[in-house]
Amino acid sequence: MTNQKKRGNVREAAVDILLKIEKNQAYSNLLINDTIKKMTVPAIDVPLLTELVYGTVQYQKRLDFYLQAFSKKPLVKLDKWVLVLLRMTVYQLVFLDRIPDHAAINEAVEIAKSRGHKGISGMVNGLLRSMLRGDLPDYHLIEDEVERMAVETSHPEWLLKRWIEQYGKDKARQIATANLATPVQSVRVNKVRISKQEVIALLKEDGLEIEESELIPESLRIKRGSVVKTSAFKQGLVTIQDEGSMLVAKILAPNPTERVLDACAAPGGKSTHLAELMNDTGDIISVDIHAHKVKLIEQQKDRLQLKAIQGMVSDARELKESFPNEQFDKILVDAPCSGLGVIQRKPDLKWSKQSADVNRLAMIQDEILEKVWPLLKKNGRLVYSTCTIDQEENEDVVESFVKRHHDAEFDDTFSERLPELIRDHKEPLTGMVRLFPGEFGTDGFFISSLIKK
């Protein structure tokens, strides 16, 4: 009885989260974390909750393809909560082996009874059981190639068309397929306070299975276990961060005692990495437009016991009002972007973003670069990065900027600071690198380095 109640709770919670994502375009990772913190589900059910939410959102288009074949109504005419309940249940039936089909269906019917009238629970029951008795439709038979790829990889067609136009069909398929894989979990060792070998010992004591990274010397990859519950995390000895994100600070390569601007800094992962690379000396001005996000930077700084960072609330486009020209030795512009390189971790992004968002963000990225450039000293370095793989937000922005500014040039020492593994396997680009999801175990990232003449 107790187990049945817990299982019912976790599916109810998953439906609530999925409904919020569907209605409000809320972020799945934040909603799951919020639900876990509020203890609305037992701790033992947290992995199942995460699986149900991420899996349902990740495979949404494929699930709808299956559902539509058995639904008497167009899916858009179903109540939103009914649609997400059906998607979540079909995800269990098709993709999860460890949950018995009858259990998944029975619990879907119970949720339908508790939220709707008898007719709806009957419809849910009938649709799911007829799906069990019948054969799923075969997406391989879809004639249009892009539509077929969209259903197979569960991505919106506009996004696939964009990637096909920019990188070709094969690469677009590789990107979309990689986005369905489980992302690599990694942590950065706070080498100001502890050695990597000491952290490895601490994490193993707490039961984690880990391995050293081939890309970033201060990174460890987590093969099994939860880092946030370890003593190393609680003591501020490690930071959870993707290795593509770690690479940004490595490319900026700040020296101790330098003055560095992190123009779009929240939640502070790159700022704290910069401080660690500078042995917590010098000045790092970490700016974000939102006050509550600057608090996150301060919290990270305190947790890691770093002193070199100074948080500041400001629009990066208005910093010239606060600082005279040529104030900073180095500047990092980790620009606001569509996030289309981190779909592995945030699958809701592929459903919530549109091409108009990319166009709008590219304009903001361009404005930020334009406004912070005067603050950089001569011979100083500016690194521009995003967690998207869209060329309009990346190559187009920096190439256009360099063309417009006679005192800007691509950094010809850039490749020297790339990890050997990437240098040996990537086609060389002048002063920039793009990382696709799945290539090196990182998120999709773009990093470019400019020098002021």
Short mmCIF file of C-alpha atoms in Angstrom, two decimals:
data_model
loop_
_atom_site.label_atom_id
_atom_site.label_comp_id
_atom_site.label_asym_id
_atom_site.label_seq_id
_atom_site.Cartn_x
_atom_site.Cartn_y
_atom_site.Cartn_z
CA MET A 1 0.00 0.00 0.00
CA THR A 2 2.79 2.38 1.00
CA ASN A 3 4.72 1.65 -2.20
CA GLN A 4 1.59 2.15 -4.29
CA LYS A 5 1.02 5.52 -2.68
CA LYS A 6 4.61 6.61 -3.33
CA ARG A 7 4.43 5.57 -6.98
CA GLY A 8 1.18 7.46 -7.38
CA ASN A 9 2.78 10.55 -5.91
CA VAL A 10 5.78 10.51 -8.20
CA ARG A 11 3.60 10.29 -11.30
CA GLU A 12 1.30 13.02 -10.03
CA ALA A 13 4.34 15.21 -9.43
CA ALA A 14 5.69 14.41 -12.90
CA VAL A 15 2.35 15.36 -14.51
CA ASP A 16 2.35 18.66 -12.57
CA ILE A 17 5.87 19.48 -13.78
CA LEU A 18 5.12 18.49 -17.38
CA LEU A 19 1.98 20.62 -17.33
CA LYS A 20 3.94 23.66 -16.15
CA ILE A 21 6.49 23.11 -18.91
CA GLU A 22 3.71 22.78 -21.50
CA LYS A 23 1.72 25.80 -20.34
CA ASN A 24 4.37 28.23 -19.13
CA GLN A 25 7.51 27.15 -21.00
CA ALA A 26 9.07 26.67 -17.58
CA TYR A 27 12.52 25.09 -17.37
CA SER A 28 12.42 21.36 -16.59
CA ASN A 29 15.62 21.31 -14.53
CA LEU A 30 14.45 24.16 -12.26
CA LEU A 31 11.01 22.63 -11.77
CA ILE A 32 12.45 19.23 -10.87
CA ASN A 33 14.91 20.78 -8.41
CA ASP A 34 12.12 22.87 -6.88
CA THR A 35 9.87 19.81 -6.49
CA ILE A 36 12.68 17.81 -4.92
CA LYS A 37 13.51 20.62 -2.47
CA LYS A 38 9.89 20.87 -1.40
CA MET A 39 9.93 17.11 -0.70
CA THR A 40 6.70 16.46 -2.56
CA VAL A 41 8.05 13.04 -3.53
CA PRO A 42 10.01 10.49 -1.45
CA ALA A 43 13.77 10.63 -2.01
CA ILE A 44 13.78 7.07 -3.32
CA ASP A 45 11.48 8.15 -6.17
CA VAL A 46 13.57 11.15 -7.31
CA PRO A 47 15.41 9.19 -10.05
CA LEU A 48 12.06 7.97 -11.44
CA LEU A 49 10.63 11.51 -11.32
CA THR A 50 13.64 12.82 -13.24
CA GLU A 51 13.42 10.00 -15.78
CA LEU A 52 9.69 10.53 -16.39
CA VAL A 53 9.99 14.29 -16.87
CA TYR A 54 13.17 14.39 -18.96
CA GLY A 55 12.24 11.33 -21.01
CA THR A 56 8.74 12.58 -21.79
CA VAL A 57 9.98 16.04 -22.81
CA GLN A 58 12.96 14.64 -24.72
CA TYR A 59 10.83 12.22 -26.81
CA GLN A 60 7.73 14.42 -27.06
CA LYS A 61 7.46 14.46 -30.86
CA ARG A 62 7.92 10.69 -31.20
CA LEU A 63 5.38 10.09 -28.40
CA ASP A 64 2.85 12.33 -30.16
CA PHE A 65 3.44 10.41 -33.39
CA TYR A 66 2.52 7.17 -31.61
CA LEU A 67 -0.40 8.69 -29.71
CA GLN A 68 -2.01 10.29 -32.74
CA ALA A 69 -2.35 6.89 -34.41
CA PHE A 70 -4.61 5.68 -31.55
CA SER A 71 -6.45 8.88 -30.61
CA LYS A 72 -9.89 9.62 -32.07
CA LYS A 73 -9.28 13.35 -31.53
CA PRO A 74 -6.42 15.52 -32.81
CA LEU A 75 -3.96 15.81 -29.92
CA VAL A 76 -4.27 19.63 -29.88
CA LYS A 77 -7.93 19.23 -28.89
CA LEU A 78 -7.14 17.20 -25.76
CA ASP A 79 -6.91 18.93 -22.40
CA LYS A 80 -3.26 19.75 -21.70
CA TRP A 81 -3.13 17.60 -18.57
CA VAL A 82 -4.59 14.64 -20.46
CA LEU A 83 -2.01 15.03 -23.22
CA VAL A 84 0.96 15.16 -20.83
CA LEU A 85 -0.44 12.19 -18.86
CA LEU A 86 -0.73 10.18 -22.08
CA ARG A 87 2.74 11.19 -23.25
CA MET A 88 4.27 10.25 -19.91
CA THR A 89 2.55 6.86 -19.91
CA VAL A 90 3.49 6.05 -23.51
CA TYR A 91 7.08 6.96 -22.65
CA GLN A 92 6.98 4.28 -19.94
CA LEU A 93 5.39 1.72 -22.28
CA VAL A 94 7.84 2.29 -25.14
CA PHE A 95 11.13 3.29 -23.52
CA LEU A 96 11.22 1.88 -19.98
CA ASP A 97 11.59 -1.89 -19.52
CA ARG A 98 11.50 -2.04 -15.74
CA ILE A 99 7.95 -0.76 -15.32
CA PRO A 100 5.23 -3.36 -16.09
CA ASP A 101 2.82 -2.13 -18.76
CA HIS A 102 -0.28 -2.84 -16.68
CA ALA A 103 1.13 -0.84 -13.74
CA ALA A 104 1.87 2.20 -15.92
CA ILE A 105 -1.62 2.10 -17.45
CA ASN A 106 -3.43 1.50 -14.14
CA GLU A 107 -1.72 4.48 -12.55
CA ALA A 108 -2.49 6.68 -15.55
CA VAL A 109 -6.16 5.74 -15.21
CA GLU A 110 -6.12 6.49 -11.46
CA ILE A 111 -4.63 9.94 -12.13
CA ALA A 112 -7.23 10.54 -14.86
CA LYS A 113 -10.01 9.59 -12.40
CA SER A 114 -8.69 11.95 -9.75
CA ARG A 115 -8.32 14.90 -12.16
CA GLY A 116 -11.21 14.45 -14.58
CA HIS A 117 -14.57 12.80 -15.07
CA LYS A 118 -15.30 9.16 -15.76
CA GLY A 119 -15.36 9.68 -19.52
CA ILE A 120 -11.77 10.93 -19.56
CA SER A 121 -10.43 8.04 -17.48
CA GLY A 122 -12.27 5.67 -19.80
CA MET A 123 -10.73 7.33 -22.86
CA VAL A 124 -7.23 7.15 -21.32
CA ASN A 125 -7.75 3.50 -20.45
CA GLY A 126 -9.12 2.60 -23.88
CA LEU A 127 -6.45 4.44 -25.85
CA LEU A 128 -3.53 3.00 -23.88
CA ARG A 129 -4.87 -0.57 -23.94
CA SER A 130 -5.55 -0.44 -27.68
CA MET A 131 -1.98 0.77 -28.13
CA LEU A 132 -0.77 -2.24 -26.14
CA ARG A 133 -2.80 -4.61 -28.32
CA GLY A 134 -1.78 -3.02 -31.62
CA ASP A 135 1.46 -2.22 -33.43
CA LEU A 136 3.10 1.16 -33.13
CA PRO A 137 3.20 3.16 -36.38
CA ASP A 138 6.58 3.01 -38.15
CA TYR A 139 8.22 6.43 -38.56
CA HIS A 140 10.56 4.96 -41.17
CA LEU A 141 7.59 5.07 -43.57
CA ILE A 142 7.29 8.88 -43.39
CA GLU A 143 8.10 10.08 -46.91
CA ASP A 144 9.46 13.56 -46.19
CA GLU A 145 13.06 13.21 -45.00
CA VAL A 146 13.11 16.14 -42.58
CA GLU A 147 9.75 15.16 -41.09
CA ARG A 148 11.01 11.59 -40.69
CA MET A 149 14.19 12.79 -38.98
CA ALA A 150 12.13 15.09 -36.75
CA VAL A 151 9.98 12.19 -35.49
CA GLU A 152 12.89 9.76 -35.20
CA THR A 153 15.09 12.15 -33.19
CA SER A 154 12.19 14.04 -31.61
CA HIS A 155 13.21 17.54 -32.67
CA PRO A 156 11.18 20.38 -34.23
CA GLU A 157 11.46 20.53 -38.01
CA TRP A 158 12.47 24.23 -38.09
CA LEU A 159 15.51 23.45 -35.95
CA LEU A 160 16.60 20.48 -38.07
CA LYS A 161 16.21 22.55 -41.24
CA ARG A 162 18.42 25.21 -39.69
CA TRP A 163 21.14 22.71 -38.76
CA ILE A 164 20.89 21.05 -42.20
CA GLU A 165 21.37 24.44 -43.84
CA GLN A 166 24.36 25.24 -41.61
CA TYR A 167 26.07 21.84 -41.31
CA GLY A 168 24.47 19.39 -43.75
CA LYS A 169 22.09 16.45 -43.23
CA ASP A 170 24.57 14.02 -41.70
CA LYS A 171 25.79 16.47 -39.08
CA ALA A 172 22.25 17.61 -38.27
CA ARG A 173 21.29 14.00 -37.61
CA GLN A 174 24.40 13.45 -35.46
CA ILE A 175 23.60 16.55 -33.37
CA ALA A 176 19.95 15.57 -32.89
CA THR A 177 20.85 11.97 -32.01
CA ALA A 178 23.52 13.11 -29.53
CA ASN A 179 20.93 15.34 -27.87
CA LEU A 180 18.99 12.21 -26.84
CA ALA A 181 21.96 10.76 -24.93
CA THR A 182 22.51 11.14 -21.19
CA PRO A 183 24.92 14.06 -20.62
CA VAL A 184 28.29 13.59 -18.95
CA GLN A 185 28.36 14.85 -15.35
CA SER A 186 31.58 16.60 -14.37
CA VAL A 187 32.98 18.61 -11.47
CA ARG A 188 35.78 21.14 -11.28
CA VAL A 189 38.26 20.80 -8.44
CA ASN A 190 38.88 24.01 -6.47
CA LYS A 191 42.67 23.78 -6.70
CA VAL A 192 43.09 26.93 -4.58
CA ARG A 193 42.09 24.80 -1.61
CA ILE A 194 42.77 21.16 -2.39
CA SER A 195 44.55 18.82 -4.80
CA LYS A 196 42.72 16.70 -7.33
CA GLN A 197 43.94 13.48 -5.73
CA GLU A 198 42.59 14.55 -2.33
CA VAL A 199 39.19 15.30 -3.88
CA ILE A 200 39.16 11.93 -5.64
CA ALA A 201 39.72 10.25 -2.28
CA LEU A 202 36.92 12.25 -0.65
CA LEU A 203 34.42 11.53 -3.41
CA LYS A 204 35.24 7.82 -3.34
CA GLU A 205 34.71 7.79 0.43
CA ASP A 206 31.20 9.10 -0.25
CA GLY A 207 30.56 6.23 -2.66
CA LEU A 208 30.97 8.01 -6.01
CA GLU A 209 32.46 6.32 -9.04
CA ILE A 210 34.65 8.80 -10.92
CA GLU A 211 37.32 9.09 -13.59
CA GLU A 212 39.83 11.79 -14.53
CA SER A 213 39.08 13.89 -17.60
CA GLU A 214 41.19 13.78 -20.76
CA LEU A 215 40.13 17.33 -21.61
CA ILE A 216 40.53 19.53 -18.53
CA PRO A 217 43.19 18.78 -15.87
CA GLU A 218 41.04 20.07 -12.98
CA SER A 219 37.93 18.16 -14.07
CA LEU A 220 36.56 14.85 -12.81
CA ARG A 221 33.79 12.93 -14.54
CA ILE A 222 31.11 11.37 -12.36
CA LYS A 223 30.19 7.88 -13.50
CA ARG A 224 27.84 7.12 -10.63
CA GLY A 225 26.52 8.97 -7.56
CA SER A 226 25.20 12.40 -6.59
CA VAL A 227 27.82 15.11 -6.03
CA VAL A 228 25.61 17.60 -4.20
CA LYS A 229 25.31 15.28 -1.21
CA THR A 230 29.08 14.79 -0.80
CA SER A 231 31.25 16.45 1.83
CA ALA A 232 33.56 17.75 -0.93
CA PHE A 233 30.70 19.73 -2.48
CA LYS A 234 29.36 21.00 0.83
CA GLN A 235 32.86 22.21 1.83
CA GLY A 236 33.30 24.12 -1.44
CA LEU A 237 36.03 21.89 -2.82
CA VAL A 238 34.28 21.16 -6.12
CA THR A 239 31.88 22.89 -8.53
CA ILE A 240 29.46 21.09 -10.84
CA GLN A 241 30.25 22.36 -14.33
CA ASP A 242 30.26 21.05 -17.90
CA GLU A 243 33.73 20.75 -19.42
CA GLY A 244 32.76 22.91 -22.40
CA SER A 245 32.00 25.64 -19.87
CA MET A 246 35.32 25.00 -18.10
CA LEU A 247 37.13 25.41 -21.39
CA VAL A 248 35.97 29.05 -21.63
CA ALA A 249 38.04 30.20 -18.63
CA LYS A 250 40.98 28.12 -19.87
CA ILE A 251 40.86 29.95 -23.21
CA LEU A 252 40.70 33.36 -21.51
CA ALA A 253 43.74 32.21 -19.45
CA PRO A 254 43.87 35.00 -16.86
CA ASN A 255 47.11 35.66 -14.99
CA PRO A 256 47.32 36.29 -11.22
CA THR A 257 46.83 39.97 -10.21
CA GLU A 258 45.10 40.87 -13.49
CA ARG A 259 41.85 42.84 -13.65
CA VAL A 260 39.16 40.78 -15.39
CA LEU A 261 35.58 41.56 -16.40
CA ASP A 262 33.02 38.76 -16.59
CA ALA A 263 30.29 40.74 -18.35
CA CYS A 264 27.40 38.19 -18.18
CA ALA A 265 28.48 36.20 -15.15
CA ALA A 266 25.51 34.52 -13.44
CA PRO A 267 25.30 31.98 -11.92
CA GLY A 268 29.07 32.35 -11.47
CA GLY A 269 30.59 29.06 -12.66
CA LYS A 270 33.04 30.75 -15.02
CA SER A 271 33.83 33.62 -12.61
CA THR A 272 34.78 31.19 -9.87
CA HIS A 273 36.87 29.19 -12.32
CA LEU A 274 38.69 32.38 -13.32
CA ALA A 275 39.37 33.11 -9.65
CA GLU A 276 40.76 29.61 -9.13
CA LEU A 277 43.00 29.92 -12.20
CA MET A 278 44.27 33.26 -10.78
CA ASN A 279 44.95 31.61 -7.41
CA ASP A 280 42.30 33.93 -5.94
CA THR A 281 44.38 37.07 -6.60
CA GLY A 282 43.65 40.12 -8.76
CA ASP A 283 40.17 41.57 -9.40
CA ILE A 284 37.25 39.87 -11.11
CA ILE A 285 34.19 42.05 -11.69
CA SER A 286 31.25 39.68 -12.18
CA VAL A 287 28.28 41.41 -13.73
CA ASP A 288 24.69 40.34 -14.27
CA ILE A 289 21.60 42.33 -15.14
CA HIS A 290 19.47 40.65 -12.44
CA ALA A 291 20.10 41.32 -8.73
CA HIS A 292 18.87 37.87 -7.65
CA LYS A 293 21.35 36.26 -10.04
CA VAL A 294 24.23 38.33 -8.66
CA LYS A 295 23.28 36.81 -5.29
CA LEU A 296 23.88 33.39 -6.84
CA ILE A 297 27.39 34.51 -7.82
CA GLU A 298 28.00 35.71 -4.26
CA GLN A 299 26.75 32.39 -2.89
CA GLN A 300 29.13 30.45 -5.13
CA LYS A 301 32.00 32.74 -4.14
CA ASP A 302 31.25 32.18 -0.43
CA ARG A 303 30.82 28.41 -0.80
CA LEU A 304 34.18 28.12 -2.55
CA GLN A 305 35.81 30.63 -0.13
CA LEU A 306 37.09 32.84 -2.96
CA LYS A 307 37.80 36.53 -2.38
CA ALA A 308 38.86 37.91 -5.79
CA ILE A 309 35.30 38.17 -7.15
CA GLN A 310 33.16 41.27 -6.86
CA GLY A 311 29.51 40.92 -7.90
CA MET A 312 27.81 43.82 -9.67
CA VAL A 313 24.27 44.42 -10.93
CA SER A 314 24.29 46.04 -14.36
CA ASP A 315 23.30 45.60 -17.96
CA ALA A 316 26.53 44.67 -19.75
CA ARG A 317 25.56 47.20 -22.43
CA GLU A 318 25.73 50.03 -19.88
CA LEU A 319 29.08 49.26 -18.25
CA LYS A 320 30.77 52.21 -19.94
CA GLU A 321 28.82 54.35 -17.46
CA SER A 322 30.63 52.60 -14.58
CA PHE A 323 34.16 52.13 -15.89
CA PRO A 324 36.61 54.31 -17.86
CA ASN A 325 37.94 52.93 -21.12
CA GLU A 326 40.76 50.38 -21.17
CA GLN A 327 40.24 49.24 -17.58
CA PHE A 328 40.49 45.48 -17.98
CA ASP A 329 43.34 43.16 -18.93
CA LYS A 330 40.87 40.53 -20.02
CA ILE A 331 37.12 40.38 -20.67
CA LEU A 332 34.78 37.41 -20.84
CA VAL A 333 31.48 37.77 -22.69
CA ASP A 334 29.57 34.56 -22.04
CA ALA A 335 26.65 35.96 -23.96
CA PRO A 336 22.94 35.28 -23.37
CA CYS A 337 21.96 32.77 -26.06
CA SER A 338 19.29 30.34 -27.21
CA GLY A 339 20.96 27.45 -25.33
CA LEU A 340 20.54 25.12 -28.31
CA GLY A 341 23.83 23.42 -27.41
CA VAL A 342 22.53 22.14 -24.05
CA ILE A 343 19.39 20.27 -25.18
CA GLN A 344 20.80 17.10 -23.60
CA ARG A 345 20.40 18.76 -20.18
CA LYS A 346 17.40 20.99 -20.94
CA PRO A 347 15.24 19.21 -23.53
CA ASP A 348 12.39 21.71 -23.09
CA LEU A 349 14.54 24.29 -24.93
CA LYS A 350 13.98 22.61 -28.29
CA TRP A 351 10.22 23.04 -27.91
CA SER A 352 10.21 26.54 -26.43
CA LYS A 353 12.67 28.31 -28.77
CA GLN A 354 11.89 29.66 -32.23
CA SER A 355 14.09 31.04 -34.99
CA ALA A 356 12.93 34.56 -34.04
CA ASP A 357 14.59 34.03 -30.63
CA VAL A 358 17.89 33.33 -32.37
CA ASN A 359 17.60 36.52 -34.45
CA ARG A 360 16.76 38.63 -31.39
CA LEU A 361 19.56 37.18 -29.28
CA ALA A 362 22.14 37.71 -32.03
CA MET A 363 21.33 41.44 -31.93
CA ILE A 364 21.80 41.56 -28.14
CA GLN A 365 25.07 39.61 -28.38
CA ASP A 366 26.33 42.09 -30.95
CA GLU A 367 25.35 45.07 -28.75
CA ILE A 368 27.14 43.61 -25.71
CA LEU A 369 30.37 43.08 -27.64
CA GLU A 370 30.16 46.60 -29.03
CA LYS A 371 29.70 48.18 -25.59
CA VAL A 372 32.34 46.27 -23.60
CA TRP A 373 35.09 46.42 -26.22
CA PRO A 374 36.23 49.98 -25.24
CA LEU A 375 36.81 48.73 -21.67
CA LEU A 376 39.56 46.35 -22.81
CA LYS A 377 43.21 47.46 -22.61
CA LYS A 378 45.39 47.47 -25.72
CA ASN A 379 46.90 44.01 -26.25
CA GLY A 380 44.16 42.68 -23.97
CA ARG A 381 42.12 39.54 -24.71
CA LEU A 382 38.35 39.18 -25.02
CA VAL A 383 36.72 35.76 -25.10
CA TYR A 384 33.21 35.44 -26.53
CA SER A 385 31.32 32.25 -25.73
CA THR A 386 27.84 30.77 -25.96
CA CYS A 387 26.19 27.43 -25.21
CA THR A 388 24.55 27.29 -28.61
CA ILE A 389 25.73 25.82 -31.90
CA ASP A 390 23.79 28.22 -34.12
CA GLN A 391 26.07 30.09 -36.52
CA GLU A 392 23.96 33.26 -36.39
CA GLU A 393 24.72 33.59 -32.67
CA ASN A 394 28.35 32.54 -33.02
CA GLU A 395 30.54 32.88 -36.11
CA ASP A 396 28.28 35.56 -37.63
CA VAL A 397 28.49 37.72 -34.50
CA VAL A 398 32.28 37.64 -34.00
CA GLU A 399 33.22 37.78 -37.69
CA SER A 400 30.97 40.77 -38.22
CA PHE A 401 32.46 42.44 -35.11
CA VAL A 402 36.05 41.97 -36.27
CA LYS A 403 35.21 43.33 -39.71
CA ARG A 404 33.77 46.49 -38.17
CA HIS A 405 36.67 47.15 -35.76
CA HIS A 406 40.13 47.94 -37.11
CA ASP A 407 41.64 47.37 -33.64
CA ALA A 408 40.18 43.82 -33.26
CA GLU A 409 41.76 40.65 -34.60
CA PHE A 410 41.33 36.93 -33.98
CA ASP A 411 43.77 35.53 -31.43
CA ASP A 412 46.41 33.52 -33.28
CA THR A 413 47.51 31.82 -30.02
CA PHE A 414 44.00 30.42 -29.52
CA SER A 415 44.71 26.84 -30.57
CA GLU A 416 47.67 26.61 -28.15
CA ARG A 417 45.21 26.76 -25.24
CA LEU A 418 42.88 24.09 -26.61
CA PRO A 419 43.15 20.61 -25.07
CA GLU A 420 45.30 18.34 -27.23
CA LEU A 421 42.39 15.96 -27.78
CA ILE A 422 40.31 18.72 -29.38
CA ARG A 423 43.25 20.23 -31.31
CA ASP A 424 44.00 16.85 -32.87
CA HIS A 425 40.43 16.06 -33.92
CA LYS A 426 38.91 19.37 -34.98
CA GLU A 427 39.21 21.19 -38.25
CA PRO A 428 41.25 24.32 -37.38
CA LEU A 429 39.32 27.59 -37.31
CA THR A 430 40.98 30.96 -36.85
CA GLY A 431 40.51 32.14 -33.26
CA MET A 432 37.43 30.05 -32.56
CA VAL A 433 36.15 26.56 -31.87
CA ARG A 434 32.70 25.03 -31.92
CA LEU A 435 31.96 21.91 -29.90
CA PHE A 436 28.98 19.78 -30.88
CA PRO A 437 27.04 17.73 -28.31
CA GLY A 438 28.48 14.24 -28.01
CA GLU A 439 31.85 14.97 -29.65
CA PHE A 440 34.05 15.17 -26.53
CA GLY A 441 31.55 14.56 -23.74
CA THR A 442 30.73 18.26 -23.43
CA ASP A 443 27.67 20.38 -24.11
CA GLY A 444 27.47 22.16 -27.44
CA PHE A 445 29.64 25.26 -27.08
CA PHE A 446 31.20 28.05 -29.11
CA ILE A 447 34.30 29.91 -27.96
CA SER A 448 36.18 32.66 -29.77
CA SER A 449 39.15 34.77 -28.66
CA LEU A 450 39.91 38.30 -29.87
CA ILE A 451 42.94 40.52 -29.27
CA LYS A 452 42.86 44.32 -29.14
CA LYS A 453 45.60 45.80 -31.27
#
